[in-house]
Structures are given as structure tokens and as C-alpha cells.
XYZ file of N, CA and C in Angstrom:
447
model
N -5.207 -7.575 -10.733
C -4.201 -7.161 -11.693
C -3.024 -8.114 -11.605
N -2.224 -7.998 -12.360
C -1.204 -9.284 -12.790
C 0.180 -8.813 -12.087
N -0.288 -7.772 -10.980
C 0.900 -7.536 -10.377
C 0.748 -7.266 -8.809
N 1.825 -7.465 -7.909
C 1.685 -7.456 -6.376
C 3.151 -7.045 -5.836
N 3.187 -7.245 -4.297
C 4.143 -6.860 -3.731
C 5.469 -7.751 -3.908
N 4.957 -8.761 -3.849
C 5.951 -10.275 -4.205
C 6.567 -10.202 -5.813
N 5.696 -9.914 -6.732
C 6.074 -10.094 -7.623
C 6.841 -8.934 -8.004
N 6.513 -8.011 -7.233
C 7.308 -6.712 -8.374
C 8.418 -6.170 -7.335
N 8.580 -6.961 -6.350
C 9.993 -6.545 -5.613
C 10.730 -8.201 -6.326
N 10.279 -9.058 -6.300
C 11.177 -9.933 -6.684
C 12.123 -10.235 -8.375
N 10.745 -9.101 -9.057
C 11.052 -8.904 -10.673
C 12.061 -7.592 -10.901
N 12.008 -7.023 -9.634
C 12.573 -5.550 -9.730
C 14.085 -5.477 -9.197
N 13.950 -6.683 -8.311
C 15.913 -7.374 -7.823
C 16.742 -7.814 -8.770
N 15.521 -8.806 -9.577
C 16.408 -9.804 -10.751
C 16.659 -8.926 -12.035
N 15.959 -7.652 -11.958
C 16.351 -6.926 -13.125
C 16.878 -5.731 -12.748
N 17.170 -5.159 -11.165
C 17.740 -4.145 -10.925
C 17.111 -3.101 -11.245
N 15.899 -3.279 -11.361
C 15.057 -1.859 -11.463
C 15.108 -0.980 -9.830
N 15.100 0.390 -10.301
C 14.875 1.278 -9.455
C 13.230 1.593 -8.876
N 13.224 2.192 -7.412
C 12.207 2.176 -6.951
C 11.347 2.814 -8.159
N 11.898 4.265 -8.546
C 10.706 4.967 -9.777
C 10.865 3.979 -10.798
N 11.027 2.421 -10.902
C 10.722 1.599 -12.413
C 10.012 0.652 -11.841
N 9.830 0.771 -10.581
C 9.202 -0.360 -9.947
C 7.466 0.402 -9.532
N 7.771 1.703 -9.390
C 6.597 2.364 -9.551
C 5.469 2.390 -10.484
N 6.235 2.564 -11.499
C 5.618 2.898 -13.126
C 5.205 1.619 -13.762
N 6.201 0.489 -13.534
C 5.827 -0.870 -14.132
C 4.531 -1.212 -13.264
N 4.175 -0.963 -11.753
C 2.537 -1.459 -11.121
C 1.853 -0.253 -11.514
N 2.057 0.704 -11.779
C 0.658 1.913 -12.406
C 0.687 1.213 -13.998
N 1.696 0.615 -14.515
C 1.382 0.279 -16.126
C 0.299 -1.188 -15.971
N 0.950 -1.747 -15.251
C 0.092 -3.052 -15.082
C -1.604 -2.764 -14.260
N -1.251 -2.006 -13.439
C -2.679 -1.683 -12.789
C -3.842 -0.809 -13.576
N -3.042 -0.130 -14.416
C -3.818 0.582 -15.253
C -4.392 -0.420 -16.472
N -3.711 -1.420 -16.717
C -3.689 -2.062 -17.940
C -4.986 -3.074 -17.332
N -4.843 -3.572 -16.428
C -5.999 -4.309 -15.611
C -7.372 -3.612 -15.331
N -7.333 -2.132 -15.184
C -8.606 -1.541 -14.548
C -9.051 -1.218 -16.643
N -8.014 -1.579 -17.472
C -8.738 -1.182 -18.715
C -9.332 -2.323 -19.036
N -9.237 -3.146 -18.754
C -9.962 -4.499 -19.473
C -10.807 -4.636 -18.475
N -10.945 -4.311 -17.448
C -12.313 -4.475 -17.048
C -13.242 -3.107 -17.051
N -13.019 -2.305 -17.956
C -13.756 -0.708 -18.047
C -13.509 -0.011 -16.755
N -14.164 0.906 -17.236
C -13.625 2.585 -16.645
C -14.261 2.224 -15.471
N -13.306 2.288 -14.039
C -14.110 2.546 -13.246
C -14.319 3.984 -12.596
N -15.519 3.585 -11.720
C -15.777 5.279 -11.323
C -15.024 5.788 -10.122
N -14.708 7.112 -10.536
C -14.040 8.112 -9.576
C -14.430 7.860 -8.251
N -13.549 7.668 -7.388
C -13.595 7.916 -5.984
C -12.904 8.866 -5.408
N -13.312 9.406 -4.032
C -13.115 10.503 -3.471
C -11.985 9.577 -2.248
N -12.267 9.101 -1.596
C -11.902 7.977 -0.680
C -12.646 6.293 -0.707
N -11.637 5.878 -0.301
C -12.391 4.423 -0.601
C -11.488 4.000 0.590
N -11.752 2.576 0.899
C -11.188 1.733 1.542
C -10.310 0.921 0.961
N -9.628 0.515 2.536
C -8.527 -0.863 2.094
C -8.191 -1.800 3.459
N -8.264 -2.693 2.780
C -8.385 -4.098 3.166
C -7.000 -4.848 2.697
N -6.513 -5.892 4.025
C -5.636 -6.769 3.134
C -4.462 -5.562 4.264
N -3.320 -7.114 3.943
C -1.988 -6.905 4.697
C -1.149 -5.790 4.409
N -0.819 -5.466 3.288
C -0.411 -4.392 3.566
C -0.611 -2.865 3.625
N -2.533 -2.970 3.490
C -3.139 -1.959 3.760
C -2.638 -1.574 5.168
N -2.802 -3.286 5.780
C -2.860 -2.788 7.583
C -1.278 -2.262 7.959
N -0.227 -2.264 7.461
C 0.875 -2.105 7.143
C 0.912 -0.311 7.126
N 0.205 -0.156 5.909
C -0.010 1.108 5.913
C -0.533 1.824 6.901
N -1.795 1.381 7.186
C -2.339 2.162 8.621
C -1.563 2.640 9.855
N -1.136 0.939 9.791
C -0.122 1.360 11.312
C 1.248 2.555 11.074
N 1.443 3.020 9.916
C 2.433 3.523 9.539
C 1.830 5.194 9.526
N 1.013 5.215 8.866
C 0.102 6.540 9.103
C -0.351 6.969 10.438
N -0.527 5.903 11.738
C -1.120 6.603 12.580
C 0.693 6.759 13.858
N 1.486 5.720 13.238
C 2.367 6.222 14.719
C 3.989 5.677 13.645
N 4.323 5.935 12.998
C 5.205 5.958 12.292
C 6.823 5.921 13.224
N 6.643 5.693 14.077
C 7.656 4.999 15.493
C 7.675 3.654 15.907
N 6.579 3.637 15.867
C 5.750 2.371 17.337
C 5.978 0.873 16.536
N 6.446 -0.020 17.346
C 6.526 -1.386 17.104
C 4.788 -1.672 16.624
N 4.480 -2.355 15.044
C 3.367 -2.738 14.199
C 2.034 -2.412 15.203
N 1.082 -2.276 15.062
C -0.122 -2.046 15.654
C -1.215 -2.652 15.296
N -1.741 -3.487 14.867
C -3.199 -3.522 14.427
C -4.507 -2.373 14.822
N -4.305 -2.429 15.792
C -5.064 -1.231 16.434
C -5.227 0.099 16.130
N -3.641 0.531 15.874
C -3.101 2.009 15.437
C -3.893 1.767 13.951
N -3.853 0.316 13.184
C -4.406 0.661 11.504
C -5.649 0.725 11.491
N -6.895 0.569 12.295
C -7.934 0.784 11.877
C -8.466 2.034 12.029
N -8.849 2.208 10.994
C -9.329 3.728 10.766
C -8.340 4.962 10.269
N -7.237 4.619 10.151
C -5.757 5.096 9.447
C -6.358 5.829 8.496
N -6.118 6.769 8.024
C -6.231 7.859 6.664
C -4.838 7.806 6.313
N -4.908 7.491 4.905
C -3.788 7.808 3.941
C -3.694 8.315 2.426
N -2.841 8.223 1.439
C -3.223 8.888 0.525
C -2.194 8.381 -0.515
N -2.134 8.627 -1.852
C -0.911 7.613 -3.129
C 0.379 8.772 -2.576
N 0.633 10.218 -2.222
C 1.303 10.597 -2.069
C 2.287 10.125 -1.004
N 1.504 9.685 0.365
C 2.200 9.368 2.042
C 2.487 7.674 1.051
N 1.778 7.103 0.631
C 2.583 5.526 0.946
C 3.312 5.667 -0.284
N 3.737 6.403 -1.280
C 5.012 6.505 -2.117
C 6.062 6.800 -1.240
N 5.479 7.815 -0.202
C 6.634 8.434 0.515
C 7.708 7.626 1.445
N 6.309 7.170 2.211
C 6.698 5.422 2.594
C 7.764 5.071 2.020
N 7.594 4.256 1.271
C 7.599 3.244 0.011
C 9.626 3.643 -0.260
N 9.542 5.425 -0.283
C 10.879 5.101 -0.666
C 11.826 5.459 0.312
N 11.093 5.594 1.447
C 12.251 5.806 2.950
C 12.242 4.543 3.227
N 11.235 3.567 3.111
C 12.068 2.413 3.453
C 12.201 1.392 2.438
N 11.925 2.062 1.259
C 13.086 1.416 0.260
C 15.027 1.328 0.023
N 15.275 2.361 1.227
C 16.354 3.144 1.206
C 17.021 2.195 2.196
N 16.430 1.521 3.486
C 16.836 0.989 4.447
C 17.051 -0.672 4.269
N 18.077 -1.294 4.912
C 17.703 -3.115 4.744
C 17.072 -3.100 5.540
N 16.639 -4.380 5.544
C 15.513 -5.393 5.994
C 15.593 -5.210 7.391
N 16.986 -5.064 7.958
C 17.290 -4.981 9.905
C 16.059 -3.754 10.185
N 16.752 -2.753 9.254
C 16.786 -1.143 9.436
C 15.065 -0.955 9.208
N 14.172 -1.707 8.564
C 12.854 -1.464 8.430
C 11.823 -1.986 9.836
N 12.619 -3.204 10.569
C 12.419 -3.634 11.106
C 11.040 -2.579 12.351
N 11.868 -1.814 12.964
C 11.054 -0.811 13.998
C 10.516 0.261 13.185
N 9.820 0.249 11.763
C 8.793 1.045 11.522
C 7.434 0.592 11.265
N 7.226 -0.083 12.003
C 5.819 -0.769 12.368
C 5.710 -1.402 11.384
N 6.151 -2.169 10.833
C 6.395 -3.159 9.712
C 6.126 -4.803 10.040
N 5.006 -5.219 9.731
C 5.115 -6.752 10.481
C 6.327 -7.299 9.571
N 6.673 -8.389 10.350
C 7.849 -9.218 9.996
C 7.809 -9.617 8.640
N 6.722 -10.349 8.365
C 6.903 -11.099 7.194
C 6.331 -10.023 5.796
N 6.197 -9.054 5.929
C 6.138 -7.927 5.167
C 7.107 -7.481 4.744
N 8.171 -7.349 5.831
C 9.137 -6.229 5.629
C 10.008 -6.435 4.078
N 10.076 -6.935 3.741
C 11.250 -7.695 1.872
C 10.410 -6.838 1.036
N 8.792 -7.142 1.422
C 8.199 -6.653 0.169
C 7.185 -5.808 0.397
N 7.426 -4.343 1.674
C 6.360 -3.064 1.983
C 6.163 -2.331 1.061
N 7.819 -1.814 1.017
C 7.720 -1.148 -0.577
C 7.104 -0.852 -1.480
N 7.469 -2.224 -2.145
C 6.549 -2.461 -3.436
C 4.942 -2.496 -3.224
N 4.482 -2.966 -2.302
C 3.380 -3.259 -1.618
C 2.359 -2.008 -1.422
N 3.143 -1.032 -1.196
C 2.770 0.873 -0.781
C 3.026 1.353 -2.124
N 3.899 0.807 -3.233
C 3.528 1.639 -4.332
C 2.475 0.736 -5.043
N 2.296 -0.222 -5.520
C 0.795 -0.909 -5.803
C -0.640 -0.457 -4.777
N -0.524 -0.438 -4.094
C -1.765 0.713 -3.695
C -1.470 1.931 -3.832
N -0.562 2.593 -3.908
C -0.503 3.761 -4.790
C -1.340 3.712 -5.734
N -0.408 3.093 -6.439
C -1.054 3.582 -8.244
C -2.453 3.110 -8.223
N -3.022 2.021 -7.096
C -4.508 1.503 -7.662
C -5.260 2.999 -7.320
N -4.822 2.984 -5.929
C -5.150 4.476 -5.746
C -5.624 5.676 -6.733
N -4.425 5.685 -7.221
C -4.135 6.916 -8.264
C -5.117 6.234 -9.715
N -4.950 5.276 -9.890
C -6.015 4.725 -11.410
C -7.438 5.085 -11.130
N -8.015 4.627 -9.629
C -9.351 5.100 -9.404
C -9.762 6.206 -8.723
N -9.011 7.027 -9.372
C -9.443 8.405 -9.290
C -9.662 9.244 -7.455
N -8.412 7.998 -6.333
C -8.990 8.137 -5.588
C -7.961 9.149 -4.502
N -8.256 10.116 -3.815
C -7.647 11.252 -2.850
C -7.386 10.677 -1.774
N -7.871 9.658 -1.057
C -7.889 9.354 -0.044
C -8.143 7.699 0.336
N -7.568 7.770 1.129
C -7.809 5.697 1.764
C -7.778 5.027 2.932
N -9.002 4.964 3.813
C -9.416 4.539 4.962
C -8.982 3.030 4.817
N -8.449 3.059 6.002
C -8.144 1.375 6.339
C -9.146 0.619 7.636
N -8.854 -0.436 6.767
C -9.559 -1.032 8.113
C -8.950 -2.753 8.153
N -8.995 -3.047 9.361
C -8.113 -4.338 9.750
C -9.641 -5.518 10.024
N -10.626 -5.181 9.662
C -11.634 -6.082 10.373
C -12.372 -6.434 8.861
N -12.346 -6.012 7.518
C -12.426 -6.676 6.065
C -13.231 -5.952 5.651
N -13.700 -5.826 4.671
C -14.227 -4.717 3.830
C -15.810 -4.498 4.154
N -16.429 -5.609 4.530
C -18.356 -5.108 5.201
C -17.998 -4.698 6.392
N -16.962 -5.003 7.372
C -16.923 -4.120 8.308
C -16.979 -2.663 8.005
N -15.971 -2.331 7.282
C -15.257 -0.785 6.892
C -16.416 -0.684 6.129
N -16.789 -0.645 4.857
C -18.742 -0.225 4.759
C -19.615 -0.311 5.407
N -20.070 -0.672 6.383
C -20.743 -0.398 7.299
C -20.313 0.800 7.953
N -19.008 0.497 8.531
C -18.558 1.771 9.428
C -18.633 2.897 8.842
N -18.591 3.299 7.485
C -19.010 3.950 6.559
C -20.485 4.576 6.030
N -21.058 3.743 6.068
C -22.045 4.199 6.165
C -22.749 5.081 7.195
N -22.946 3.605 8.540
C -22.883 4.423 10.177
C -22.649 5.613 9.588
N -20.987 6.124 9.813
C -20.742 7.165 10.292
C -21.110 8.615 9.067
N -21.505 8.384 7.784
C -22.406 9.546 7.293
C -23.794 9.265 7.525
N -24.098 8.818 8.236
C -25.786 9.188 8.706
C -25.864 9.605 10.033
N -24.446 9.543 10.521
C -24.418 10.049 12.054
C -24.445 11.733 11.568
């Protein structure tokens, strides 16, 4: 989709949009992207992959703790917790985000980053979102494995 964490915190400074316009503009764009490539199908949970999935994870499992890789694999989350995210430490500067398990070079643009998986979230129909820090045939596999266990 034609939109990301970079782009829509850096489009959302220069125009002074608010976190809820910075929300709505990546569900308009993400939605506008999942339409040109057709309907996709409903998910119940799916995975996620990618930096600031792992961002997320570590934030879901110890929401204290200096960044984790460890703490993100296998993280459960949901479009509701990383909005929630999204606007407690939209609220804080850059110092102040620092000790919520936030890797460094994330921290400018988590935010935005947690509401774009939001809304992809929310476009594909999806309740739920397993992370995983080791790339997406890992996390399907582990997936699989673990419903035939």
C-alpha cells in the first residue's frame, strides 16, 4: 500500500494532522490498496512480520522492559491494543518513548507504524495478530506445528 510509518508520521507533522487523521488517512489508503488488488479473505488471526511488528510484540508481552526480541516472538495482539499503543505514545517525545521497549531507530515513527497495522488488521477482517521475529515460513510453520499438536 502507498502508505507506511515514515511516510505518514512525516506527512502528518508537515500538515499537523492529529493522531485520529493520521489513523483514518492509513485505513483510507490501506483500504484503497487491498481494493485494487480484490477482496481479500477474512482472517481470524494472522501473522506479522517486519520491524515494527517486532516493536509491537515486545510491547504486548512486557510493556516496561527495555526492547526484547525475545519477549516479541509469539506476542498476541490485536487493531484495538496497538491503537492503544499508538496513542500513549503518541502523547510522549521521543526521550519519554524511549523505555517502552521501543528500539531506537523506531521510536519518531511507532505510532504511526501501530496504527498502519491496525487498519491492515482491521481491512482483513482480522481479530487477532501473532508475531514473530524469525519471518513469515518460520511463523507458518510454527503454525501449523502447533494445530496438529
Amino acid at each position: 500500500a502507498d502508505v507506511g510509518a515514515s511516510w505518514l508520521a512525516e506527512r502528518g507533522r508537515l500538515d499537523g494532522w492529529s493522531l485520529e487523521e493520521r489513523r483514518a488517512e492509513a485505513s483510507r489508503r490501506i483500504e484503497q490498496a487491498l481494493a485494487a488488488a480484490g477482496t481479500p479473505p477474512a482472517f481470524g488471526e494472522v501473522l506479522l512480520v517486519g520491524g515494527t511488528a517486532v516493536n509491537a510484540g515486545s510491547l504486548a508481552q512486557d510493556p516496561g522492559a527495555v526492547f526484547s526480541i525475545e519477549a516479541s516472538e509469539g506476542a498476541v495482539t490485536d487493531p484495538e491494543a496497538l491503537r492503544a499503543w499508538a496513542s500513549r505514545l503518541d502523547l510522549l517525545s521521543l526521550d519519554e518513548r524511549r523505555p517502552f521497549a521501543v528500539e531506537a531507530e523506531r521510536v519518531g515513527t511507532l505510532p504511526e507504524g501501530l496504527l498502519c497495522l491496525a487498519a491492515a488488521l482491521e481491512a482483513v477482517g482480522a481479530t487477532s495478530a501473532r508475531i514473530s521475529v524469525r519471518g513469515l515460513r518460520h511463523a507458518a510453520l510454527a503454525r501449523v506445528l502447533a494445530a496438529g499438536a
